[in-house]
Structure formats: C-alpha cells, structure tokens
C-alpha positions as a Python dict, from the first residue, in 0.01 Angstrom:
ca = {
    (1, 'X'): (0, 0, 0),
    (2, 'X'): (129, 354, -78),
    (3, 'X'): (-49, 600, 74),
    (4, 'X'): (-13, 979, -47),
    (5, 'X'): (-228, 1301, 51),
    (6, 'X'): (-354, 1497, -202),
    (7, 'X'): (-388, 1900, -281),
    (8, 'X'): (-649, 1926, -44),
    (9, 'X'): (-514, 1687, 278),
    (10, 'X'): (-736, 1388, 177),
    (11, 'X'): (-499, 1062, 230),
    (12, 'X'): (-565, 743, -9),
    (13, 'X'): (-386, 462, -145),
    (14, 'X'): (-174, 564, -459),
    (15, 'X'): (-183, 180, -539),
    (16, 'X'): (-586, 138, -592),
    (17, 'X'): (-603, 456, -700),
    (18, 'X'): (-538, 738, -943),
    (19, 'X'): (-679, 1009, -792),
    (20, 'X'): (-808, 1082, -428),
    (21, 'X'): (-1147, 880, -395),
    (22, 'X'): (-1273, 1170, -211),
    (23, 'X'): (-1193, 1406, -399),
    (24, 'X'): (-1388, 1243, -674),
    (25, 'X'): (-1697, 1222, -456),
    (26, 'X'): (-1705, 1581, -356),
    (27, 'X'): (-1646, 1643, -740),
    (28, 'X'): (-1970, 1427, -806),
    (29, 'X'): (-1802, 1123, -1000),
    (30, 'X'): (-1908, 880, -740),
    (31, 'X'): (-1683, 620, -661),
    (32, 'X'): (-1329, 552, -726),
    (33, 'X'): (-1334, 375, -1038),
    (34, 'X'): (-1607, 623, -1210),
    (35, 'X'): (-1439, 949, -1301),
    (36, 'X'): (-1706, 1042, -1554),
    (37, 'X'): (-1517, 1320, -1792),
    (38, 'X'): (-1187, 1386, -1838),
    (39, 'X'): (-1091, 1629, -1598),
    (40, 'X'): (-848, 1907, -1631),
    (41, 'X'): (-468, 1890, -1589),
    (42, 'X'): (-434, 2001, -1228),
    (43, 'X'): (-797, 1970, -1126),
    (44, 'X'): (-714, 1691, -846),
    (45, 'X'): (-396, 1502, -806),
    (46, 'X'): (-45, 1654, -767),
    (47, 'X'): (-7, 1872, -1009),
    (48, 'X'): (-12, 2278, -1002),
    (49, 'X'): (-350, 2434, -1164),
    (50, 'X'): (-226, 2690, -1458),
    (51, 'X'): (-605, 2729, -1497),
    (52, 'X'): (-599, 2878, -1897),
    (53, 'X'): (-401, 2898, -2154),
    (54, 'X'): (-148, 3168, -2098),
    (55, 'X'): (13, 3406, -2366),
    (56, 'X'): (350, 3345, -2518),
    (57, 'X'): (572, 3536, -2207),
    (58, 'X'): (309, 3480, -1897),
    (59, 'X'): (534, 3281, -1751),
    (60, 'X'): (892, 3391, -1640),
    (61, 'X'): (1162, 3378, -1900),
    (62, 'X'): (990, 3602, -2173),
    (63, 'X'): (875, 3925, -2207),
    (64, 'X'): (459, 3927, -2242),
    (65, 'X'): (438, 4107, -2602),
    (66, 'X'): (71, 4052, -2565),
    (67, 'X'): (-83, 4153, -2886),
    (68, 'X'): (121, 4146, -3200),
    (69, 'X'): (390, 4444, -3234),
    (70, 'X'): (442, 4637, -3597),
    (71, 'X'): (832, 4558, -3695),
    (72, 'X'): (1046, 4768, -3462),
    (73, 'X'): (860, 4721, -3140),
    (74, 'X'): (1154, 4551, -3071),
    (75, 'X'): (1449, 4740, -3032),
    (76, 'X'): (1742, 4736, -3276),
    (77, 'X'): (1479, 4880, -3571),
    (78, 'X'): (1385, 5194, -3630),
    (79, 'X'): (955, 5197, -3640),
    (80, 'X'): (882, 5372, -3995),
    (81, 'X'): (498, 5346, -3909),
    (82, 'X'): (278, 5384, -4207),
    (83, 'X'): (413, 5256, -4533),
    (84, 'X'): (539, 5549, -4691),
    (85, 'X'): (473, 5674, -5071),
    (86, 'X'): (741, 5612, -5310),
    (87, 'X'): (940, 5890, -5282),
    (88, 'X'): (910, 5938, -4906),
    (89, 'X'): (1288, 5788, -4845),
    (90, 'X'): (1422, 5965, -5181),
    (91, 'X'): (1529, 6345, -5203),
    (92, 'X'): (1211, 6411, -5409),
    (93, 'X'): (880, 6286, -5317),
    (94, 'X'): (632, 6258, -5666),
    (95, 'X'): (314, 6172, -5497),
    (96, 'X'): (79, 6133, -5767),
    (97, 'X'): (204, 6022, -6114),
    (98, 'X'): (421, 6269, -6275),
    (99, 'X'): (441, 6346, -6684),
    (100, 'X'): (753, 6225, -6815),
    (101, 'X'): (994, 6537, -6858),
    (102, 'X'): (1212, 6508, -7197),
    (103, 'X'): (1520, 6620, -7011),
    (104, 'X'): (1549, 6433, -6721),
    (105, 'X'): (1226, 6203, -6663),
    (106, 'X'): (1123, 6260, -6319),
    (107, 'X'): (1039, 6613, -6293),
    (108, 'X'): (679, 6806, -6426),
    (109, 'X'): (780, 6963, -6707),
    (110, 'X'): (437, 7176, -6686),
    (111, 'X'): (561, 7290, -6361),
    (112, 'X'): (923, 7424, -6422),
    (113, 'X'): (1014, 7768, -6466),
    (114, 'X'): (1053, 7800, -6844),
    (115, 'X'): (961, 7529, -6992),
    (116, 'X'): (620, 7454, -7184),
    (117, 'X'): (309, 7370, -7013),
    (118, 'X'): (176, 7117, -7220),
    (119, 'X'): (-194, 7137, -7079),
    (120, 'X'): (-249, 7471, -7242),
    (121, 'X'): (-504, 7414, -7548),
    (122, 'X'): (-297, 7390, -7895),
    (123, 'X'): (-285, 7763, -8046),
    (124, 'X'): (-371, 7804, -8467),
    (125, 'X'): (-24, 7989, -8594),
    (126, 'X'): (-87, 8355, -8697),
    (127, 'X'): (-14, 8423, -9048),
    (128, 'X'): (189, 8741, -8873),
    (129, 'X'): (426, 8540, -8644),
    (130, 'X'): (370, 8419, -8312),
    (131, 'X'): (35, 8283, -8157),
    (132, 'X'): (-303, 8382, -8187),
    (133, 'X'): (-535, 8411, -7873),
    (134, 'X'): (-727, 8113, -7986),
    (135, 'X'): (-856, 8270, -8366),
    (136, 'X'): (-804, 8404, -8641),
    (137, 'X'): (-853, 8801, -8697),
    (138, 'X'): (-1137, 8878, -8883),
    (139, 'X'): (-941, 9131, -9194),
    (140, 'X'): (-1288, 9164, -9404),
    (141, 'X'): (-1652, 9062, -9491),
    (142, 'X'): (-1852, 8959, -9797),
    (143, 'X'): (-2203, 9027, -9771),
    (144, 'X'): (-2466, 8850, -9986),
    (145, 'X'): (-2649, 9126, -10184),
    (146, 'X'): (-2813, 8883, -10383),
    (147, 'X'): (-2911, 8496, -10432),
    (148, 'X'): (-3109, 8230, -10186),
    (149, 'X'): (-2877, 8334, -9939),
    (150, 'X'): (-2892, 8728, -9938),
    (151, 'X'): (-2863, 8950, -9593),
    (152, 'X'): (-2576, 8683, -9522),
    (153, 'X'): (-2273, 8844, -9443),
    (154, 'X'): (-1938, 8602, -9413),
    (155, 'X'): (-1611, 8693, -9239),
    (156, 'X'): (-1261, 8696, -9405),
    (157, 'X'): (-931, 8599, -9205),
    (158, 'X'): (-569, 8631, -9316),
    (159, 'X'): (-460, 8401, -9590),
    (160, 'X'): (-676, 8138, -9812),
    (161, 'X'): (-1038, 8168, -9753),
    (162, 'X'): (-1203, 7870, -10009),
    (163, 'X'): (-1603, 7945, -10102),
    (164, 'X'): (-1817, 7638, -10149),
    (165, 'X'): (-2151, 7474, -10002),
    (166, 'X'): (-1949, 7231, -9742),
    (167, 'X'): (-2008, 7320, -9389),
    (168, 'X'): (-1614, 7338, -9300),
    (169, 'X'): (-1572, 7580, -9591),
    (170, 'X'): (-1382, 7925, -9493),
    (171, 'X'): (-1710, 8081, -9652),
    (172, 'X'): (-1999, 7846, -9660),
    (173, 'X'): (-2269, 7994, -9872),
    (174, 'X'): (-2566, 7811, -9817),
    (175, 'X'): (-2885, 7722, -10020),
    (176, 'X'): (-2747, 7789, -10404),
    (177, 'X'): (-2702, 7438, -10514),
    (178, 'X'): (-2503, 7620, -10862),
    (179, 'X'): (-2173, 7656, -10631),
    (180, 'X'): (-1983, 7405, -10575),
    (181, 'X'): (-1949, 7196, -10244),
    (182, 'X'): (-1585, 7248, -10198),
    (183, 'X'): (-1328, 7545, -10305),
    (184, 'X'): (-1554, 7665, -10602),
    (185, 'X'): (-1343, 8003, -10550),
    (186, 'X'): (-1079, 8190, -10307),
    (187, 'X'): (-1060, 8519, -10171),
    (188, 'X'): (-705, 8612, -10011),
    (189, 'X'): (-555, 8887, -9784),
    (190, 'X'): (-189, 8918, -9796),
    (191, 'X'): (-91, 9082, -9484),
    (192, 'X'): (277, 9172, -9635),
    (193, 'X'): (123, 9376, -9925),
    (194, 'X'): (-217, 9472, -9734),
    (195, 'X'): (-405, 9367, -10049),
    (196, 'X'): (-708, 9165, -10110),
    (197, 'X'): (-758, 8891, -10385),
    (198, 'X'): (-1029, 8754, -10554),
    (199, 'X'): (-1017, 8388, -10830),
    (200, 'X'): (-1172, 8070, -10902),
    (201, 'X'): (-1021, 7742, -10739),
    (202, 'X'): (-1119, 7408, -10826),
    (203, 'X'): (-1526, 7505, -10919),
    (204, 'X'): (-1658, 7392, -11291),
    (205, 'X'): (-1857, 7717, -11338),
    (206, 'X'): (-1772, 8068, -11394),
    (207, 'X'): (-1681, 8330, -11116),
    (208, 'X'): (-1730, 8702, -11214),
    (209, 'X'): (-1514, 9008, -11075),
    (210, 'X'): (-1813, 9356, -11120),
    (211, 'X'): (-1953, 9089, -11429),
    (212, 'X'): (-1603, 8990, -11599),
    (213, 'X'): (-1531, 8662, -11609),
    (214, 'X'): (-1204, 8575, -11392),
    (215, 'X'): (-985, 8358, -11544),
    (216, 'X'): (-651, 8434, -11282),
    (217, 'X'): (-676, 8562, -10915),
    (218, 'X'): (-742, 8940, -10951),
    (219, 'X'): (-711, 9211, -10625),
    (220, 'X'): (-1030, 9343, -10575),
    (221, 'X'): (-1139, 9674, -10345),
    (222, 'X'): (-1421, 9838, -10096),
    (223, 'X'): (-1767, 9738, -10241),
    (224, 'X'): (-1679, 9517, -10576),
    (225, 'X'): (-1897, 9250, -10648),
    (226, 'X'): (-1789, 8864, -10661),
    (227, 'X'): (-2011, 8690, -10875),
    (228, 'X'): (-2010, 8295, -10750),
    (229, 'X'): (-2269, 8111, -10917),
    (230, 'X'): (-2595, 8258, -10877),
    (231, 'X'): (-2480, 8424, -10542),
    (232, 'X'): (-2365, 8797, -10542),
    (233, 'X'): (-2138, 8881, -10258),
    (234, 'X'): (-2045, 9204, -10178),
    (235, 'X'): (-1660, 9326, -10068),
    (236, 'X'): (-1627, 9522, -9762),
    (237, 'X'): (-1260, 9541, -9619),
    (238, 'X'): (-1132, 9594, -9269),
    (239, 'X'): (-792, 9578, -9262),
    (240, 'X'): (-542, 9770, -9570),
    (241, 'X'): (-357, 10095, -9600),
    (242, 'X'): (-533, 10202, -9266),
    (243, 'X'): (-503, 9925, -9021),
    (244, 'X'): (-367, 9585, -8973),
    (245, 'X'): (-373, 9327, -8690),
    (246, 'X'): (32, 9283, -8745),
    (247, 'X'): (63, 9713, -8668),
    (248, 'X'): (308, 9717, -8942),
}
C-alpha cells in the first residue's frame, strides 16, 4: 500500500487509486473507479493548476508582447509606421504620377520655370508670327447682296479663304445648289502687301469680278462685287492701308 495526501489533505492509497477517492466524490463522479469526464490537468492530483491557456511570455523567461507588435517594437529597428509613398525615403517625393519630362524624366515639365506647359489648349499659328489668342482676326466681310442666301454676311481671315456649299468651308454659302461643295473660288488677304484677292479654285462654273469673267486671281477693293454662281457677294474690307492686326 502507498499512501499519499492529495492538494487538499485527503490521504488514499496511490496503489488502488489514481486520484483521491474523495476528492472524486465531492467532485460528483461517485466512486473511485467512475471518473465520468476527463478532468483538467491540475484539477485533483499533484499537479499545479495553470487554470488557462497563458500568452507566449506569462510565464517567467519572456517578455509578455501581448498583442502582435508592428516591426520595430523591438528594439534594434527603427519603427517607420505607415508605409510610406514612393518617394518618401528619396530626395524628391512625386506623390501622384508625374508626366515624363524630356530632359530628365522625373520632374513636371508643366511645372518648371521656363519650360512649356503642355496642358495649355494647342494655339492656330498667326499668319503674322507668333500665336493667336485662340482665332483668327477677322481682316474683311462679304455680304450676300443677292441669291437664296442674301442678308448673309461672311467673315474673311488672313490668308486662303475657299467658297463652297461644305459646312467646313472658310465661306460656306448656303442654299445655291449652282456653287460648288468644296473650293468653287478663293478670296485672299496678304498681310505683307495689305491687299485683297479675288479667283476661281477648283469650281466647274464661272466666277465674275463687277460681271467679268475671272480667269486668274485678280485684287479686288471696298464694295466690288464677286459673282459665285448665282450668289452675289459684296466686298467690304477691314484691314489695308489704314489698319492691320500685325501694326506694321
């Protein structure tokens, strides 16, 4: 017989049995041999009670992190914290994505102090040099005095300005089905001479100059006549000896 006392000063026999019999009884498992469940490590016998699981570190040895540290909790690291933007380590931080510069590929060439900024809407080129503010001058007019279209009055710009029936014509005369649909005839301002032309372009009928026929571009002046199928249209200049946009 081996007798042994257990956690709470009951003595039994160690031999007959594997845990204190009273023990068992007070527990409610009846006798010695009926243990019902499984009972807990430490419950009854000789063994200390660690009652729950403990955390990594709850018992001596570790440190008790408890919950789960961001790298660098730990010394030896430095703790960056949030991840950082690309850029936020470098000598120049982008952010948002940059256009590509043709010099050097990293910085905003619309931002730089002389350079180009590309978001600007594409400017027409001037006929006098330089840009435009987003048109073309108007230099003259031709107003409809007679034909399906008269009362219409059409501007002139610097340069080539092609008659016909198309809606992108330079001069879209509408409603006289006798003129052609594109470049029937021209009328020109040449801003170096200050002088205003008149001719036919690629039209099958004939254009008029005052009631001549006009077989080669002629210059024409304040309140002539152009003659463009059935369609009178009336000469009234702007710019000339007087004025021009260019201040020559």
């Amino acid at each position: 017989m081996e007798i042994k006392r257990c956690a709470k000063g009951h003595f039994y026999d160690a031999e007959a049995n594997a845990f204190c019999p009273q023990c068992a009884v007070e527990q409610g498992f009846g006798g010695p041999e009926n243990y019902g469940a499984t009972q807990p490590l430490g419950a009854v016998g000789d063994m200390e009670d660690y009652g729950a699981t403990q955390p990594l570190g709850a018992m001596g040895g570790m440190g008790d992190y408890g919950a789960t540290q961001p790298p660098g909790a730990m010394g030896g690291m430095e703790d960056y914290g949030a991840t950082e933007p690309l850029g936020g380590f470098a000598a120049a931080d982008p952010g948002v994505t940059m256009p590509v510069d043709g010099d050097s590929g990293f910085a905003d060439a619309g931002f730089r102090s002389g350079v180009e900024n590309y978001d600007e809407v594409t400017r027409p080129l001037h006929p006098a040099g330089g840009n435009a503010p987003g048109f073309m001058p108007v230099v003259g007019w031709l107003v409809c005095v007679e034909g399906p279209a008269r009362g219409a009055d059409y501007r002139i710009r610097a340069g080539y300005n092609y008659i016909g029936r198309a809606q992108h014509m330079d001069i879209c005369v509408r409603g006289d089905n006798t003129i052609g649909r594109e470049r029937h005839a021209l009328v020109a301002y040449d801003q170096e001479e200050r002088v205003f032309f008149f001719g036919p372009a690629d039209g099958k009928s004939i254009v008029r100059l005052n009631g001549k026929m006009v077989m080669n571009p002629q210059e024409i002046k304040l309140h002539d006549v152009l003659t463009v199928g059935t369609t009178k249209l009336m000469f009234v200049p702007l710019c000339g000896e007087g004025f021009d946009w260019n201040g020559k």
